[in-house]
XYZ file of C-alpha atoms in Angstrom:
615
model
C 43.873 38.306 26.206
C 43.734 34.250 25.673
C 41.184 34.000 28.052
C 39.218 36.452 25.374
C 39.681 34.008 22.843
C 37.929 31.080 24.267
C 35.375 32.621 25.112
C 34.175 33.845 21.327
C 35.040 30.862 20.333
C 32.940 28.895 23.221
C 30.193 31.166 22.324
C 30.758 30.221 18.799
C 30.413 26.503 19.007
C 27.087 27.675 21.248
C 25.416 29.545 18.249
C 26.802 26.834 15.990
C 25.519 24.071 18.231
C 21.923 25.733 18.191
C 21.332 26.940 14.739
C 22.267 22.112 14.536
C 19.556 21.555 16.801
C 16.716 23.709 14.925
C 18.328 23.218 11.971
C 17.311 19.249 12.493
C 14.062 20.309 14.672
C 13.260 21.592 11.048
C 14.416 18.496 9.537
C 11.940 16.464 11.829
C 9.184 18.416 10.896
C 9.573 18.728 7.522
C 10.130 14.634 7.861
C 6.738 14.231 9.899
C 5.337 16.390 7.544
C 5.531 14.286 4.619
C 4.802 11.003 5.918
C 1.498 12.669 6.771
C 1.071 13.681 3.878
C 1.990 10.954 1.961
C -0.111 8.825 4.076
C -3.151 11.594 3.273
C -2.256 10.706 -0.314
C -2.358 7.023 0.573
C -6.042 6.928 2.385
C -7.189 9.396 0.604
C -8.998 8.274 -3.043
C -11.255 11.714 -3.677
C -7.539 13.529 -2.850
C -5.293 11.396 -5.147
C -8.059 12.111 -8.142
C -8.598 15.632 -7.136
C -4.892 16.509 -6.903
C -4.742 13.864 -10.433
C -7.112 16.369 -12.325
C -5.499 19.703 -10.493
C -1.879 18.718 -12.651
C -3.068 17.389 -15.523
C -5.052 21.255 -15.087
C -2.419 22.990 -14.609
C -0.492 21.512 -17.149
C -2.935 21.794 -19.789
C -2.933 25.313 -19.661
C 0.124 26.069 -19.064
C 0.779 24.158 -22.699
C -2.089 26.570 -23.874
C -0.858 29.451 -22.288
C 2.797 28.936 -24.073
C 0.686 28.465 -26.878
C -1.716 31.077 -26.877
C 0.961 33.794 -24.976
C 3.274 33.304 -28.340
C 0.925 32.951 -31.061
C -0.460 36.106 -29.834
C 2.790 38.647 -29.188
C 4.186 36.549 -32.599
C 0.954 38.086 -34.730
C 1.342 41.887 -32.644
C 5.000 41.558 -33.859
C 4.631 40.463 -36.992
C 2.002 43.522 -37.373
C 3.837 46.147 -36.269
C 6.697 45.102 -38.235
C 4.326 45.193 -41.531
C 3.102 48.644 -40.695
C 6.669 49.861 -39.416
C 7.917 48.919 -43.427
C 5.477 50.624 -45.091
C 5.465 54.014 -43.158
C 9.310 53.303 -43.239
C 9.403 52.742 -47.401
C 6.362 55.900 -47.818
C 8.581 58.609 -45.398
C 12.316 57.733 -46.925
C 10.333 57.983 -50.585
C 8.978 61.575 -49.539
C 12.388 62.455 -48.594
C 14.368 61.608 -51.267
C 12.222 63.269 -53.739
C 12.390 66.438 -51.676
C 15.960 65.949 -51.953
C 16.137 65.559 -55.548
C 13.879 68.425 -56.007
C 15.978 71.293 -53.547
C 17.582 74.347 -55.596
C 20.302 74.495 -52.789
C 23.269 73.902 -53.446
C 25.630 76.117 -50.607
C 26.954 74.564 -47.504
C 24.202 76.346 -45.261
C 21.580 76.016 -48.179
C 21.736 72.289 -47.955
C 22.751 71.753 -43.825
C 19.618 74.125 -43.018
C 17.667 71.913 -45.892
C 18.298 68.698 -43.786
C 17.132 70.430 -40.981
C 14.433 71.234 -42.204
C 13.992 67.837 -43.053
C 13.795 66.222 -39.766
C 11.645 68.683 -38.123
C 9.582 68.158 -41.053
C 9.648 63.815 -40.401
C 9.485 64.564 -36.292
C 6.418 66.531 -36.733
C 4.617 64.237 -39.771
C 1.935 62.053 -39.523
C 4.679 58.891 -39.283
C 4.324 56.496 -35.713
C 8.628 57.148 -36.078
C 9.583 58.637 -32.764
C 13.043 60.150 -33.652
C 14.795 60.269 -36.903
C 18.753 60.375 -37.848
C 20.616 61.996 -41.082
C 23.998 60.642 -41.367
C 26.473 61.367 -43.084
C 28.195 58.443 -44.946
C 31.044 60.510 -46.035
C 34.212 60.724 -43.841
C 35.332 64.653 -44.981
C 31.307 65.851 -45.423
C 30.971 69.056 -44.919
C 27.480 69.244 -43.445
C 26.412 68.112 -39.410
C 24.939 65.554 -38.874
C 20.867 66.451 -38.067
C 19.064 64.646 -35.150
C 16.420 64.634 -33.119
C 17.749 63.519 -29.946
C 21.708 63.867 -29.562
C 21.906 61.263 -27.185
C 19.473 57.901 -29.132
C 21.987 58.419 -31.350
C 23.791 55.147 -29.686
C 20.810 53.217 -30.752
C 22.612 52.798 -34.219
C 25.357 50.761 -33.921
C 28.480 50.183 -36.620
C 27.121 47.236 -37.788
C 23.412 48.216 -38.561
C 25.288 51.461 -40.294
C 27.342 48.648 -42.652
C 24.350 47.086 -43.526
C 22.195 49.978 -44.358
C 24.767 52.103 -46.820
C 25.551 48.131 -48.204
C 22.184 47.585 -48.926
C 19.947 49.167 -51.525
C 16.442 48.474 -49.954
C 15.409 48.998 -46.099
C 17.594 47.364 -42.656
C 15.785 46.484 -39.325
C 17.303 46.314 -35.383
C 15.745 45.987 -32.679
C 16.616 47.999 -29.913
C 15.695 48.901 -25.995
C 15.156 52.589 -25.846
C 16.280 53.372 -22.099
C 13.149 54.540 -19.883
C 14.746 58.116 -19.410
C 13.369 58.871 -23.106
C 10.435 57.285 -22.907
C 7.077 58.367 -21.287
C 6.262 55.377 -18.985
C 9.334 55.702 -17.557
C 10.116 52.155 -18.284
C 12.452 50.911 -21.073
C 10.484 49.845 -24.389
C 11.368 47.776 -27.205
C 11.747 49.193 -30.688
C 13.191 49.117 -33.900
C 15.200 51.064 -36.198
C 15.211 51.513 -39.449
C 18.148 52.335 -41.702
C 18.325 53.416 -45.290
C 19.574 55.774 -47.730
C 19.258 58.874 -49.211
C 21.065 61.442 -52.099
C 21.788 64.702 -50.624
C 22.349 66.847 -53.255
C 26.017 68.135 -54.375
C 27.238 65.753 -51.520
C 26.413 62.574 -51.908
C 24.615 59.643 -50.001
C 23.727 60.247 -46.711
C 21.342 57.334 -43.747
C 17.793 58.151 -42.604
C 17.164 56.264 -40.092
C 13.969 56.136 -37.873
C 13.097 54.673 -34.563
C 10.075 53.101 -33.728
C 8.420 51.945 -30.349
C 6.551 48.609 -30.224
C 5.502 49.835 -26.486
C 1.725 50.079 -27.180
C 2.038 46.192 -28.449
C 3.833 45.294 -25.764
C 0.736 46.717 -23.678
C -1.193 44.575 -25.937
C 0.405 41.520 -25.209
C 0.801 42.594 -21.738
C -2.884 42.963 -20.802
C -3.927 40.082 -23.077
C -1.464 37.711 -20.595
C -2.513 39.074 -17.738
C -6.400 38.101 -19.007
C -5.356 34.695 -20.167
C -3.811 33.996 -16.763
C -6.777 34.953 -15.161
C -8.921 33.126 -16.919
C -6.516 29.969 -16.617
C -6.754 30.663 -12.346
C -10.590 30.563 -12.977
C -10.382 27.490 -15.120
C -8.726 25.656 -12.770
C -10.575 26.992 -9.533
C -13.935 25.277 -11.353
C -11.463 22.209 -12.419
C -10.756 21.782 -8.838
C -14.370 22.869 -7.178
C -16.098 20.229 -10.331
C -13.321 17.617 -9.602
C -14.270 17.168 -6.030
C -18.234 17.845 -5.812
C -18.115 15.188 -8.667
C -15.576 12.723 -6.339
C -16.946 13.690 -3.661
C -20.527 12.044 -4.921
C -18.817 9.020 -5.880
C -16.298 8.043 -2.594
C -19.124 9.580 -0.265
C -21.064 6.445 -0.929
C -17.626 4.147 -1.011
C -16.425 5.259 2.301
C -19.959 4.774 4.053
C -20.367 1.639 2.251
C -16.658 0.904 3.892
C -17.321 2.250 7.412
C -20.960 0.273 6.881
C -18.612 -3.092 5.962
C -16.044 -2.649 9.037
C -18.752 -2.283 11.707
C -20.857 -5.574 10.352
C -17.532 -7.452 10.393
C -17.128 -6.372 13.636
C -20.732 -7.877 14.840
C -22.984 -5.461 13.865
C -25.220 -6.858 11.999
C -28.037 -4.057 11.935
C -25.854 -1.754 10.268
C -26.884 -0.328 7.319
C -26.763 1.782 4.651
C -28.118 5.401 3.803
C -29.053 6.587 0.939
C -31.182 3.388 -0.821
C -33.647 6.397 -2.251
C -33.755 7.297 -6.544
C -32.908 5.463 -9.048
C -29.126 6.594 -10.079
C -25.808 3.646 -9.440
C -24.841 5.126 -5.674
C -28.952 4.561 -5.015
C -28.370 0.788 -6.093
C -25.507 0.350 -4.522
C -26.894 1.336 -1.028
C -29.798 -1.136 -1.410
C -27.567 -4.263 -2.891
C -25.729 -3.577 -0.055
C -28.178 -3.461 2.358
C -29.885 -6.035 1.246
C -26.619 -8.699 1.238
C -26.392 -7.477 4.757
C -30.083 -8.402 5.696
C -29.432 -11.935 3.645
C -25.985 -12.051 5.444
C -27.839 -11.252 8.890
C -30.262 -13.953 8.346
C -28.044 -16.255 7.498
C -25.897 -16.356 10.252
C -28.439 -15.385 13.222
C -29.412 -19.506 11.198
C -26.755 -20.816 11.203
C -26.228 -19.504 14.567
C -29.401 -20.784 15.944
C -28.660 -24.402 13.988
C -25.018 -24.832 15.703
C -26.243 -23.985 18.808
C -29.001 -26.474 18.453
C -26.272 -29.139 17.102
C -23.934 -28.202 20.498
C -27.374 -29.026 22.864
C -28.075 -32.390 21.401
C -24.159 -33.420 20.712
C -24.234 -32.011 24.498
C -27.398 -33.468 25.949
C -26.851 -36.814 23.809
C -23.244 -36.982 25.393
C -24.949 -36.366 28.892
C -27.087 -38.462 28.757
C -25.209 -41.496 27.811
C -23.285 -41.171 30.810
C -25.620 -43.158 32.530
C -26.361 -46.302 30.738
C -22.290 -45.867 29.560
C -21.899 -46.527 33.239
C -24.067 -49.365 33.742
C -22.950 -50.962 30.869
C -19.665 -50.216 32.336
C -20.683 -52.113 35.431
C -22.545 -55.610 33.352
C -19.105 -55.552 31.123
C -16.276 -55.506 33.553
C -18.599 -58.400 35.798
C -19.053 -60.808 32.177
C -15.052 -59.573 31.643
C -13.696 -61.095 34.565
C -16.512 -63.821 34.524
C -15.063 -64.527 30.924
C -13.210 -67.802 31.826
C -16.658 -69.239 32.316
C -18.089 -69.158 29.144
C -17.601 -71.092 25.967
C -14.607 -69.647 23.284
C -17.695 -67.504 21.729
C -18.485 -65.664 24.409
C -15.968 -65.109 25.655
C -14.457 -63.367 22.305
C -17.484 -61.333 22.675
C -17.122 -60.481 26.222
C -13.543 -58.886 25.489
C -14.802 -57.253 22.682
C -17.228 -55.374 24.452
C -15.056 -54.252 27.439
C -12.226 -53.003 24.283
C -15.179 -50.878 23.184
C -17.035 -49.041 26.070
C -13.003 -48.434 26.391
C -12.713 -46.456 23.194
C -16.585 -45.700 23.830
C -15.566 -43.813 27.216
C -13.150 -41.920 25.258
C -15.233 -40.822 22.626
C -17.512 -38.686 25.240
C -14.456 -37.810 26.650
C -13.542 -36.155 23.554
C -16.982 -35.132 22.273
C -17.048 -32.934 25.571
C -13.390 -31.324 25.233
C -14.150 -30.455 21.705
C -17.721 -29.113 23.327
C -15.132 -26.684 25.272
C -13.219 -25.352 22.743
C -15.866 -24.543 20.532
C -17.770 -22.379 23.132
C -14.544 -21.379 23.962
C -14.204 -22.521 27.077
C -11.171 -24.356 28.000
C -8.723 -22.670 29.889
C -4.880 -23.206 30.888
C -3.525 -24.620 33.730
C -0.624 -22.556 33.183
C 2.687 -23.584 34.892
C 6.984 -22.982 34.284
C 7.493 -26.834 32.922
C 10.606 -28.362 31.376
C 9.860 -30.093 28.358
C 11.995 -32.689 29.024
C 10.029 -34.215 31.368
C 7.030 -34.111 29.389
C 8.674 -35.785 26.059
C 10.359 -38.141 28.425
C 6.021 -39.210 29.798
C 4.758 -39.664 26.929
C 7.368 -41.978 25.360
C 7.332 -43.546 28.342
C 3.455 -44.361 28.007
C 4.104 -44.773 24.146
C 6.819 -46.781 24.048
C 4.221 -50.422 24.884
C 2.397 -49.656 21.710
C 5.807 -49.296 20.043
C 7.724 -52.893 21.100
C 3.904 -54.286 19.762
C 4.403 -52.203 16.368
C 8.335 -53.163 15.934
C 8.849 -49.191 16.031
C 12.047 -48.154 17.047
C 11.537 -44.815 19.208
C 14.177 -42.268 20.122
C 14.609 -39.097 21.119
C 16.589 -36.623 20.865
C 16.782 -34.267 23.531
C 18.844 -31.066 24.822
C 21.024 -29.951 27.377
C 19.920 -27.282 28.139
C 16.204 -26.973 29.658
C 14.031 -26.440 27.646
C 10.973 -25.144 30.192
C 8.208 -22.680 29.220
C 4.664 -21.521 30.420
C 1.944 -24.510 29.128
C -0.481 -26.726 30.354
C 1.422 -29.491 30.776
C -1.314 -31.862 30.637
C -2.605 -30.441 27.749
C 0.945 -30.129 25.913
C 0.948 -34.155 27.404
C -1.669 -35.096 25.480
C -0.643 -33.357 21.881
C 2.707 -34.688 21.971
C 1.105 -38.297 22.496
C -1.592 -37.656 20.039
C 1.555 -37.631 17.000
C 3.778 -40.091 18.910
C 0.705 -42.748 18.654
C -0.283 -41.557 15.109
C 3.514 -41.642 13.724
C 4.261 -45.209 15.441
C 0.689 -46.564 14.128
C 1.461 -44.769 10.489
C 5.293 -45.571 10.572
C 5.388 -48.958 9.247
C 8.091 -50.528 11.284
C 10.112 -47.845 10.614
C 12.144 -45.537 12.942
C 9.954 -42.426 15.034
C 11.909 -40.032 16.052
C 11.454 -37.580 18.504
C 13.537 -33.833 18.461
C 13.401 -31.098 21.358
C 14.930 -27.572 20.994
C 14.814 -24.205 22.045
C 15.790 -20.896 21.933
C 15.112 -17.444 23.241
C 11.446 -16.683 22.317
C 10.227 -20.633 22.300
C 10.980 -24.449 22.620
C 9.587 -26.958 19.728
C 8.837 -30.784 19.609
C 9.555 -32.355 15.546
C 7.812 -35.418 15.587
C 9.162 -37.859 12.323
C 8.187 -40.650 11.499
C 9.323 -42.361 8.298
C 6.097 -44.469 7.273
C 3.306 -43.957 4.926
C 3.293 -40.213 5.015
C 0.433 -38.038 2.926
C -0.782 -37.262 0.083
C -2.184 -33.849 -1.114
C -5.481 -34.719 -0.421
C -4.908 -36.366 2.617
C -3.573 -32.368 3.934
C -6.605 -31.283 3.552
C -8.319 -33.003 5.926
C -5.606 -33.703 8.361
C -6.866 -31.616 11.451
C -10.635 -32.561 10.518
C -12.519 -34.039 13.116
C -13.152 -37.826 13.253
C -11.095 -37.776 9.246
C -9.022 -40.796 8.321
C -6.630 -41.134 6.065
C -7.761 -44.499 4.716
C -11.239 -45.218 5.766
C -10.782 -49.108 5.211
C -8.127 -49.287 7.426
C -8.701 -50.288 11.254
C -7.695 -48.666 14.126
C -5.580 -50.870 16.168
C -5.018 -47.942 18.868
C -8.845 -46.911 19.454
C -8.378 -43.968 18.387
C -11.845 -42.119 18.637
C -10.677 -39.564 15.333
C -11.122 -36.236 17.046
C -6.735 -36.650 18.773
C -5.820 -34.256 15.814
C -7.896 -31.931 16.123
C -8.144 -31.527 20.190
C -4.370 -31.328 19.912
C -4.851 -28.379 17.167
C -6.978 -26.792 19.517
C -4.360 -27.694 22.157
C -2.138 -25.918 20.345
C -3.734 -22.830 19.035
C -4.839 -22.037 22.916
C -1.138 -21.526 24.069
C -0.818 -19.378 20.898
C 1.634 -21.537 19.239
C 2.217 -23.981 15.789
C 0.558 -27.257 15.339
C 2.433 -27.822 11.452
C 2.634 -31.057 9.602
C 4.743 -31.701 6.679
C 4.682 -35.690 4.382
C 5.575 -36.799 1.596
C 3.491 -40.239 0.029
C 6.227 -43.490 1.107
C 8.438 -40.983 2.921
C 6.128 -40.238 6.168
C 5.206 -37.312 7.573
C 6.719 -35.009 10.238
C 4.696 -32.938 12.688
C 6.271 -29.728 14.604
C 4.782 -28.253 17.804
C 6.361 -24.595 18.494
C 5.065 -22.827 21.933
C 6.230 -19.334 23.046
C 8.235 -19.828 25.933
C 6.293 -16.827 28.197
C 3.330 -15.525 26.856
C 2.061 -12.747 24.789
C 5.145 -13.373 22.648
C 4.307 -13.127 19.130
C 6.111 -16.186 17.227
C 7.792 -15.739 13.847
C 10.103 -18.825 13.405
C 10.288 -22.350 15.303
C 13.834 -23.227 16.775
C 13.214 -26.840 14.681
C 13.163 -27.992 10.561
C 10.204 -28.534 10.432
C 11.461 -30.539 6.775
C 13.820 -32.629 6.903
C 17.170 -31.488 6.266
C 17.526 -34.399 3.408
C 14.858 -32.832 1.331
C 14.526 -29.585 0.073
C 10.151 -28.022 -0.232
C 11.372 -27.319 -4.131
C 11.789 -31.186 -4.363
C 8.129 -31.565 -3.075
C 5.845 -29.747 -5.276
C 2.538 -31.866 -4.223
C 1.657 -33.836 -1.149
C 2.715 -31.162 1.071
C 0.505 -31.390 4.517
C -0.220 -27.644 4.896
C 0.810 -25.879 8.298
C -1.772 -25.126 10.680
C -2.038 -21.446 12.728
C -4.985 -20.600 13.774
C -4.814 -16.416 13.943
C -6.931 -16.149 16.211
C -9.083 -18.073 19.562
C -8.351 -17.330 23.366
C -4.196 -17.653 24.538
C -2.850 -17.641 27.679
C -3.282 -13.978 27.861
C -7.308 -14.077 27.624
C -8.762 -16.317 29.969
C -12.599 -16.641 29.015
C -14.978 -16.675 31.679
C -16.238 -20.093 32.985
C -19.528 -18.551 34.704
C -20.517 -17.018 30.972
C -19.817 -21.087 29.970
C -20.893 -23.877 32.213
C -18.677 -26.889 30.817
C -21.352 -29.302 32.009
C -24.884 -27.698 30.216
C -23.774 -24.937 28.009
C -20.629 -26.560 25.228
C -21.057 -29.060 22.729
C -19.003 -30.466 19.884
C -19.040 -29.417 16.804
C -21.637 -31.183 14.017
C -21.298 -32.657 10.446
C -19.931 -29.448 9.116
C -16.145 -30.408 10.058
C -14.769 -31.261 6.736
C -16.528 -27.902 5.313
C -15.065 -25.972 7.780
C -11.459 -27.431 7.794
C -11.241 -27.439 3.611
C -12.960 -23.060 3.846
C -10.115 -22.833 6.564
C -7.536 -24.652 4.174
C -8.499 -21.910 1.362
C -8.535 -19.172 3.896
C -4.414 -19.661 3.682
C -3.261 -18.690 7.622
C -0.314 -18.989 8.781
C 2.842 -18.858 9.778
C 5.965 -18.637 7.091
C 7.274 -22.049 7.382
C 8.123 -23.022 3.891
C 4.392 -25.247 3.430
C 2.636 -24.602 0.656
C -1.127 -24.527 2.562
C -3.010 -23.285 5.652
C -5.765 -25.550 6.979
C -7.895 -24.073 10.749
C -10.077 -26.581 12.539
C -13.044 -24.876 13.715
């Protein structure tokens, strides 16, 4: 027996478990349908317009239907009630006259008089359905007379009391049972009561039952007709709204599709439906004209850009041969400078130094050309950033000593390793540290390194001249200088930060900067530790801990985070971009490109106020 009870309990648990699983699956289906419907609602303007029109139409139709239904019902009821009151008043007066003129005096004669009167009323022209003559005297010697005895229950004691107490007519709404109706359904009705005097007996109560079924059928017919009309109106409203919105939305949807194709680079796409004189045809023609002008502009710009890159590349390559010759001659003159007079000796030294800068400029131009042509690639290997930072510090230490700048490096105890191109990262950091030393005005320069699970970061902080808001808009522009009148003591080419920006972008990282006039600047390089990692934040703070961004509403250096471009996981085809023949640096539009990118506002949420993308 216990074994049987255990089996029943186990079976019940299985049934309950199945029911719960079915309920869970049903909930998941309903949630999926709700999400699909919500997505459809958000993504279709036509559906929203049609649904809104349908909802408004339903509300309007319901309110109008209720108003018409109530108005017709009240009108039919009042009209029928007035008719009943008139008929009952005439009938009561006729009964009174008959009783007053009757010579009957005995009980039999009076009983016959009552029965004859009820029969006369029942077969008369009145619309009354049943009639009742009830004695108001408790010990009456006459028997009450009614057409149908079961219907006497419709006359309530309250109605009898009101009828006896009133000199006129008293009405009460009743529901006639189905077994006493021709339609075999309960019918609405009214009982009208009044008093009459029977000779030698006294007051009697006369009641007449009137049916309101014809009026109810009329009202039902009107309501059915209105309902059909309302449904037809709603269907017509939906069809009309759908048609109108389709005529409006279809060209807009077509324009959006063509615009998306144009954005993907299919410049030959055009919008159909440009024939006609309506607004949609005007939209199509205007859109096509805009696309044509845009295509022409892009083609001209591409041709101009290609010509500029070709010109710059050709000039750069053509200058290599005379530069080599000048280098050889300059080295000979520089080696013999002690034999020259002081003026010639100084000229020889200047020539030698400027040749170094000229060669560096050509190298930077070729590097920029590789970035512009998409031919720059990474030589990635797992590297400890502490070794790169240490090498940069050792390289820039002589410059810091000459400028009287104390250069400090803060390295973590755990190795901040990442998959990077050591040469490019070293070039980024060298540019940042050299710039910090040059603008530190003898104050300390601090280099900090940190890492977390997804990223490594290096922050270079100086306490020198800082930067203003105007300078912030051009800090990564090519050949731009904060102070044109200020000499380049380190012989820079004006392309260092631009190349650093492109190197950071090539790694899929961020190059960000913050500054305040008179309080120095802070540059932060953040790189993913592995290819494909999307950076969300940085292990190091860009803004110095003692300063909050709310204290510096102006003069912020823009954050730089190019959203697109080559990454270690997307290396371009070298065969399609020969480095020596087809790459050219950017021309004179560098400043305009930087300003446009600054207005676009791309970049990480790092606390800075503006973003710049140097192209």
